[in-house]
Tab-separated table of C-alpha atoms and ligand atoms in Angstrom:
chain	number	residue	atom	x	y	z
H	1	MET	CA	193.605	270.652	0.459
H	2	ALA	CA	196.346	268.085	0.476
H	3	VAL	CA	197.553	267.317	3.972
H	4	LYS	CA	201.336	267.302	4.141
H	5	LYS	CA	202.435	263.867	5.215
H	6	ARG	CA	204.781	263.755	8.196
H	7	GLN	CA	208.126	262.188	7.406
H	8	LYS	CA	208.650	258.779	8.907
H	9	ALA	CA	209.788	258.697	12.551
H	10	LEU	CA	213.432	257.918	13.187
H	11	SER	CA	212.320	254.725	14.885
H	12	SER	CA	210.229	253.444	12.005
H	13	GLY	CA	211.450	250.086	10.915
H	14	ARG	CA	212.262	249.180	14.508
H	15	PRO	CA	209.911	246.391	15.640
H	16	PRO	CA	207.439	247.500	18.315
H	17	ILE	CA	208.463	246.576	21.862
H	18	SER	CA	206.461	243.628	23.088
H	19	LYS	CA	204.340	244.358	26.146
H	20	LYS	CA	204.500	240.655	27.003
H	21	ASN	CA	208.279	240.881	27.253
H	22	LEU	CA	208.078	243.746	29.721
H	23	GLU	CA	205.264	242.279	31.811
H	24	GLY	CA	206.924	238.902	31.903
H	25	GLY	CA	210.220	240.593	32.813
H	26	SER	CA	212.031	238.582	30.191
H	27	LEU	CA	213.887	241.341	28.337
H	28	SER	CA	217.579	240.674	28.041
H	29	ALA	CA	220.080	243.028	29.682
H	30	LYS	CA	221.111	244.127	26.207
H	31	ALA	CA	217.518	244.917	25.181
H	32	THR	CA	216.835	246.951	28.338
H	33	ARG	CA	220.106	248.832	27.851
H	34	ASN	CA	219.147	249.643	24.257
H	35	ILE	CA	215.701	250.935	25.268
H	36	ILE	CA	217.196	253.130	27.996
H	37	ARG	CA	219.988	254.520	25.794
H	38	THR	CA	217.703	255.198	22.852
H	39	HIS	CA	215.159	256.915	25.107
H	40	HIS	CA	217.874	259.162	26.611
H	41	ARG	CA	219.305	260.011	23.177
H	42	LEU	CA	215.946	260.829	21.583
H	43	HIS	CA	214.837	262.785	24.653
H	44	LYS	CA	218.044	264.876	24.480
H	45	GLU	CA	217.659	265.474	20.718
H	46	HIS	CA	214.042	266.448	21.302
H	47	ALA	CA	214.980	269.023	23.969
H	48	ALA	CA	217.670	270.437	21.652
H	49	ALA	CA	215.185	270.695	18.724
H	50	LEU	CA	212.701	272.512	20.943
H	51	LYS	CA	215.415	274.879	22.125
H	52	ARG	CA	216.264	275.715	18.509
H	53	GLY	CA	212.575	276.170	17.723
H	54	ASP	CA	212.609	273.283	15.198
H	55	LYS	CA	209.045	272.090	15.678
H	56	THR	CA	209.088	269.657	12.735
H	57	LEU	CA	212.105	267.765	14.016
H	58	ALA	CA	210.675	267.879	17.575
H	59	ALA	CA	207.470	266.220	16.276
H	60	HIS	CA	209.474	263.474	14.488
H	61	LEU	CA	211.446	262.881	17.641
H	62	GLU	CA	208.259	262.614	19.693
H	63	ASP	CA	207.142	259.883	17.282
H	64	ALA	CA	210.502	258.220	17.611
H	65	ILE	CA	210.251	258.255	21.422
H	66	GLU	CA	206.828	256.623	21.185
H	67	GLY	CA	208.218	254.128	18.668
H	68	ASN	CA	210.799	253.129	21.254
H	69	GLY	CA	207.957	252.483	23.727
H	70	GLY	CA	207.772	255.927	25.346
H	71	LEU	CA	208.252	256.754	29.016
H	72	LYS	CA	206.290	253.660	30.171
H	73	VAL	CA	208.571	251.188	28.396
H	74	TYR	CA	211.647	253.190	29.497
H	75	GLN	CA	210.446	252.914	33.103
H	76	ALA	CA	209.785	249.187	32.746
H	77	ALA	CA	213.305	248.733	31.355
H	78	SER	CA	214.714	250.815	34.234
H	79	LYS	CA	212.761	248.697	36.713
H	80	GLN	CA	214.334	245.579	35.311
H	81	GLY	CA	217.677	247.257	35.842
H	82	GLN	CA	216.768	247.457	39.529
H	83	SER	CA	216.322	243.690	39.789
H	84	LYS	CA	218.905	241.789	41.781
H	85	SER	CA	220.331	240.098	38.749
H	86	ARG	CA	221.078	243.516	37.163
H	87	GLY	CA	222.788	245.255	40.065
H	88	GLY	CA	219.843	245.862	42.382
H	89	ASP	CA	217.947	248.678	44.028
H	90	SER	CA	220.200	251.676	44.670
H	91	SER	CA	218.244	252.666	47.813
H	92	LYS	CA	219.960	249.720	49.591
H	93	ILE	CA	223.083	251.870	49.665
H	94	LEU	CA	221.155	254.753	51.210
H	95	VAL	CA	219.755	252.384	53.878
H	96	ASN	CA	223.309	251.182	54.657
H	97	TRP	CA	224.505	254.779	55.047
H	98	LEU	CA	221.544	255.688	57.282
H	99	GLN	CA	222.310	252.635	59.427
H	100	HIS	CA	225.991	253.561	59.527
H	101	ASN	CA	225.076	257.107	60.644
H	102	GLY	CA	222.717	255.885	63.364
H	103	ILE	CA	219.460	257.080	61.740
H	104	ILE	CA	218.138	253.583	61.082
H	105	LYS	CA	219.009	251.739	64.278
H	106	SER	CA	218.116	248.171	63.458
H	107	ASN	CA	217.703	245.777	60.616
H	108	ILE	CA	214.075	245.208	61.518
H	109	ARG	CA	211.868	246.121	58.600
H	110	VAL	CA	208.147	246.633	59.075
H	111	GLN	CA	206.217	243.710	57.620
H	112	LYS	CA	203.807	244.493	54.820
H	113	ASP	CA	200.768	243.321	56.803
H	114	SER	CA	201.736	245.035	60.064
H	115	LYS	CA	199.472	247.677	61.646
H	116	GLU	CA	199.674	251.386	60.876
H	117	PRO	CA	203.281	252.494	61.358
H	118	LYS	CA	204.135	255.015	64.075
H	119	LYS	CA	204.646	258.629	63.002
H	120	ALA	CA	208.064	258.632	61.421
H	121	PRO	CA	210.546	261.276	62.630
H	122	TYR	CA	212.067	261.809	59.166
H	123	ARG	CA	210.665	262.593	55.736
H	124	LEU	CA	212.166	261.618	52.375
H	125	LEU	CA	211.158	262.853	48.924
H	126	GLU	CA	211.944	260.308	46.253
H	127	VAL	CA	212.056	262.014	42.862
H	128	GLY	CA	211.710	259.568	39.964
H	129	ALA	CA	210.192	256.708	41.956
H	130	LEU	CA	209.561	253.447	40.140
H	131	SER	CA	208.427	251.342	43.095
H	132	SER	CA	206.917	251.765	46.551
H	133	GLU	CA	208.634	248.578	47.685
H	134	ASN	CA	212.276	249.485	47.392
H	135	GLU	CA	214.600	249.102	50.379
H	136	ILE	CA	214.154	252.631	51.715
H	137	SER	CA	210.365	252.043	51.874
H	138	LYS	CA	210.814	249.253	54.438
H	139	PHE	CA	211.316	251.501	57.471
H	140	PRO	CA	208.053	253.492	57.665
H	141	ASP	CA	208.402	253.904	61.458
H	142	ILE	CA	211.589	255.902	60.838
H	143	ILE	CA	211.247	257.421	57.386
H	144	LYS	CA	208.064	258.515	55.691
H	145	VAL	CA	208.650	258.348	51.926
H	146	THR	CA	206.838	260.679	49.505
H	147	ARG	CA	207.259	259.364	45.971
H	148	ILE	CA	206.797	261.297	42.755
H	149	ASP	CA	207.421	260.559	39.078
H	150	LEU	CA	206.573	262.100	35.693
H	151	ASN	CA	204.597	258.894	35.098
H	152	SER	CA	203.229	257.129	38.174
H	153	GLN	CA	203.387	253.377	37.945
H	154	GLY	CA	200.926	252.721	40.718
H	155	PRO	CA	199.532	253.583	44.139
H	156	GLY	CA	201.981	255.281	46.454
H	157	ILE	CA	203.606	257.242	43.610
H	158	THR	CA	202.218	260.684	42.786
H	159	GLN	CA	202.364	261.694	39.144
H	160	GLN	CA	204.204	264.987	39.301
H	161	ASP	CA	207.076	266.851	37.641
H	162	PHE	CA	209.481	267.785	40.435
H	163	MET	CA	210.230	271.053	38.621
H	164	LYS	CA	206.558	271.995	39.005
H	165	ARG	CA	206.028	270.717	42.551
H	166	PRO	CA	204.945	273.666	44.695
H	167	LEU	CA	207.695	274.828	46.999
H	168	PRO	CA	207.211	273.895	50.654
H	169	GLU	CA	205.951	276.588	52.997
H	170	ALA	CA	204.850	274.986	56.265
H	171	PRO	CA	207.590	273.261	58.322
H	172	GLU	CA	205.937	269.866	57.851
H	173	GLU	CA	206.235	270.198	54.056
H	174	PHE	CA	210.061	270.171	54.061
H	175	PHE	CA	212.126	267.010	53.801
H	176	ASP	CA	215.122	265.590	55.668
H	177	ILE	CA	216.297	263.709	52.587
H	178	VAL	CA	215.742	264.014	48.882
H	179	SER	CA	216.552	260.947	46.794
H	180	LEU	CA	217.601	261.655	43.201
H	181	SER	CA	218.628	258.308	41.799
H	182	LEU	CA	219.234	258.125	38.043
H	183	VAL	CA	217.052	261.154	37.450
H	184	LEU	CA	219.508	264.001	36.789
H	185	ASN	CA	220.948	262.137	33.800
H	186	TYR	CA	217.368	261.842	32.469
H	187	VAL	CA	217.129	265.634	32.306
H	188	PRO	CA	218.224	266.417	28.727
H	189	ASP	CA	219.771	269.861	29.107
H	190	PRO	CA	222.854	270.782	31.240
H	191	ALA	CA	221.317	274.065	32.499
H	192	GLN	CA	218.047	272.273	33.403
H	193	ARG	CA	220.125	269.804	35.416
H	194	GLY	CA	221.604	272.751	37.292
H	195	GLU	CA	218.123	274.107	37.938
H	196	MET	CA	217.026	270.749	39.321
H	197	LEU	CA	219.945	270.658	41.781
H	198	LYS	CA	219.258	274.236	42.878
H	199	ARG	CA	215.570	273.465	43.365
H	200	ILE	CA	216.368	270.508	45.600
H	201	THR	CA	217.919	272.824	48.176
H	202	GLN	CA	214.532	274.531	48.518
H	203	PHE	CA	212.840	271.317	49.602
H	204	LEU	CA	215.314	270.422	52.343
H	205	ARG	CA	214.646	271.361	55.954
H	206	ALA	CA	217.092	273.805	57.455
H	207	GLN	CA	219.426	272.110	59.956
H	208	GLU	CA	217.984	274.033	62.922
H	209	GLN	CA	214.489	272.708	62.118
H	210	LEU	CA	215.451	269.032	62.326
H	211	GLN	CA	213.057	266.853	64.323
H	212	SER	CA	215.690	264.955	66.302
H	213	PRO	CA	218.789	267.093	65.950
H	214	SER	CA	220.902	265.021	68.328
H	215	GLN	CA	220.875	262.056	65.969
H	216	ALA	CA	220.532	263.674	62.643
H	217	HIS	CA	222.390	266.913	62.923
H	218	ASN	CA	225.416	265.313	61.399
H	219	ILE	CA	224.067	264.225	58.052
H	220	PHE	CA	220.617	265.811	57.596
H	221	PRO	CA	219.316	267.551	55.565
H	222	ALA	CA	220.713	265.261	52.887
H	223	LEU	CA	220.634	264.442	49.226
H	224	PHE	CA	221.035	260.845	48.070
H	225	PHE	CA	222.358	261.272	44.560
H	226	VAL	CA	223.006	258.510	42.012
H	227	LEU	CA	224.359	258.834	38.477
H	228	PRO	CA	225.537	256.327	35.899
H	229	LEU	CA	229.293	255.979	36.525
H	230	PRO	CA	230.340	257.278	33.051
H	231	CYS	CA	228.747	260.649	33.879
H	232	VAL	CA	231.619	261.368	36.268
H	233	ALA	CA	234.217	258.811	35.227
H	234	ASN	CA	234.269	259.373	31.479
H	235	SER	CA	232.849	262.757	30.584
H	236	ARG	CA	234.581	265.595	28.753
H	237	TYR	CA	232.878	268.108	31.051
H	238	LEU	CA	232.478	266.503	34.483
H	239	ASP	CA	234.534	264.463	36.897
H	240	GLU	CA	234.058	263.799	40.584
H	241	ASN	CA	236.126	266.856	41.650
H	242	LYS	CA	234.030	269.132	39.508
H	243	LEU	CA	230.807	267.537	40.731
H	244	VAL	CA	231.836	267.998	44.381
H	245	GLN	CA	232.788	271.608	43.580
H	246	ILE	CA	229.400	272.310	41.930
H	247	MET	CA	227.598	270.726	44.890
H	248	GLY	CA	229.788	272.716	47.308
H	249	ASN	CA	228.801	275.936	45.552
H	250	LEU	CA	225.159	275.015	46.145
H	251	GLY	CA	225.849	274.456	49.872
H	252	PHE	CA	226.335	270.665	49.893
H	253	THR	CA	229.169	268.772	51.633
H	254	LEU	CA	230.070	265.273	50.511
H	255	ARG	CA	229.483	262.758	53.317
H	256	GLU	CA	229.485	259.337	51.696
H	257	ARG	CA	230.424	257.983	48.290
H	258	LYS	CA	230.422	254.545	46.716
H	259	ASN	CA	231.008	253.399	43.193
H	260	THR	CA	229.500	250.163	41.965
H	261	ALA	CA	230.207	248.530	38.614
H	262	LYS	CA	227.794	250.883	36.801
H	263	LEU	CA	226.775	253.636	39.199
H	264	CYS	CA	228.227	256.303	41.436
H	265	ASN	CA	226.310	256.912	44.669
H	266	TYR	CA	226.679	259.960	46.886
H	267	LEU	CA	225.267	261.272	50.131
H	268	PHE	CA	225.544	265.052	50.437
H	269	THR	CA	224.565	267.134	53.466
H	270	LEU	CA	223.145	270.573	52.802
H	271	SER	CA	225.365	272.349	55.272
H	272	GLY	CA	225.297	275.944	54.064
H	273	LYS	CA	223.461	278.441	51.909
H	274	GLY	CA	225.693	278.181	48.842
H	275	ASN	CA	227.653	280.946	47.194
H	276	ARG	CA	225.716	281.456	43.918
H	277	PHE	CA	228.856	280.730	41.864
H	278	LYS	CA	228.116	279.782	38.277
H	279	SER	CA	229.491	276.690	36.572
H	280	LYS	CA	229.938	276.774	32.809
H	281	LYS	CA	230.354	273.993	30.264
H	282	GLU	CA	234.148	273.650	30.207
H	283	MET	CA	236.103	270.806	28.729
H	284	ILE	CA	238.280	269.026	31.289
H	285	GLY	CA	239.357	266.107	29.143
H	286	ASP	CA	238.926	264.799	25.656
H	287	SER	CA	239.111	261.462	23.928
H	288	ARG	CA	237.077	259.679	21.317
H	289	THR	CA	235.383	257.392	23.822
H	290	MET	CA	234.302	260.110	26.242
H	291	ASN	CA	230.690	261.294	26.627
H	292	ASN	CA	229.379	264.859	26.908
H	293	PHE	CA	227.537	264.679	30.217
H	294	CYS	CA	227.578	268.124	31.809
H	295	ILE	CA	225.913	270.161	34.553
H	296	VAL	CA	225.647	273.935	34.110
H	297	ILE	CA	224.769	276.315	36.946
H	298	ASP	CA	223.508	279.696	35.710
L	1	SAM	C1	215.905	255.699	35.282
L	1	SAM	S1	214.422	256.067	36.104
L	1	SAM	C2	215.100	255.951	37.718
L	1	SAM	C3	214.243	255.315	38.696
L	1	SAM	C4	214.788	255.000	40.072
L	1	SAM	N1	214.895	256.220	40.849
L	1	SAM	C5	216.077	254.226	40.071
L	1	SAM	O1	217.039	254.629	40.730
L	1	SAM	O2	216.124	253.138	39.455
L	1	SAM	C6	214.200	257.801	35.957
L	1	SAM	C7	212.836	258.277	36.390
L	1	SAM	O3	212.893	259.664	36.683
L	1	SAM	C8	211.662	260.221	36.352
L	1	SAM	N2	211.821	261.678	36.204
L	1	SAM	C9	212.646	262.328	35.377
L	1	SAM	N3	212.521	263.676	35.510
L	1	SAM	C10	211.584	263.849	36.492
L	1	SAM	C11	210.991	265.007	37.077
L	1	SAM	N4	211.317	266.237	36.659
L	1	SAM	N5	210.066	264.834	38.055
L	1	SAM	C12	209.710	263.593	38.452
L	1	SAM	N6	210.245	262.456	37.920
L	1	SAM	C13	211.162	262.590	36.963
L	1	SAM	C14	211.299	259.522	35.035
L	1	SAM	O4	209.935	259.592	34.747
L	1	SAM	C15	211.772	258.073	35.337
L	1	SAM	O5	210.735	257.276	35.826
């Protein structure tokens, strides 16, 4: 029986991405940007094809994602984006805010070769972790970081889908901070994004269970949340007001915000239970150059 030949992947014709380039860290900013954008686009198209039940197109798109280097190459490109020359590690902003709010009291980082750190009073869950050496990892006496990612890039990062991580039960399984830096925009579907934000509230410790309430009562439990700036500055469906409103409906209060050239960074405190209000896909602006980034709460 003749086997039906799969049509060529959308990426066929694109030269394979050189491993040497990624390992040597010599990809240009333009090349890393292209890899990241293409991965996001194909990933979104793939989710949409699956939603429509179009298995053939979904299979072509899977090939195309692999042709673009897959998740590994996307992560390597994202890691290059974290390098100083490309804008740096976003967790530096979180560290500044924790210093400003009196959680991290000094600039003294624990040296790599120092003895076992003391038991840290606070716990942070980093969703979508690319490195165990980012700025927030340098204060193990104060903050114990649990790192997870769909694809672990090494020791210290557990390979796990946050959406499948078992919900905490025992008090010591909850977190004081969740870090969600450049992850929500990776999620291809607006309603799945909403589900991710809702799920985060289930991992945060209730305010009355905080370890050192005197210090932390003000800002913990908290979400450190980073998005590419165009998601709130140039979307037909989301701006900062709408984002703050969505977060408010989930029980979050905005505590800190900072825009950099390419990113918007937020620190939200989970201060209430939320009101279960829905948020639909509604156009708030329109122009040719705008994008369609959206968060839907069902
Ligand atoms: C652009 S990278 C961001 C990395 C880093 N947090 C940063 O700020 O540079 C996005 C990462 O999120 C991870 N990711 C996306 N959805 C996830 C999920 N449901 N659970 C765990 N990790 C996820 C991806 O595997 C990818 O490594």
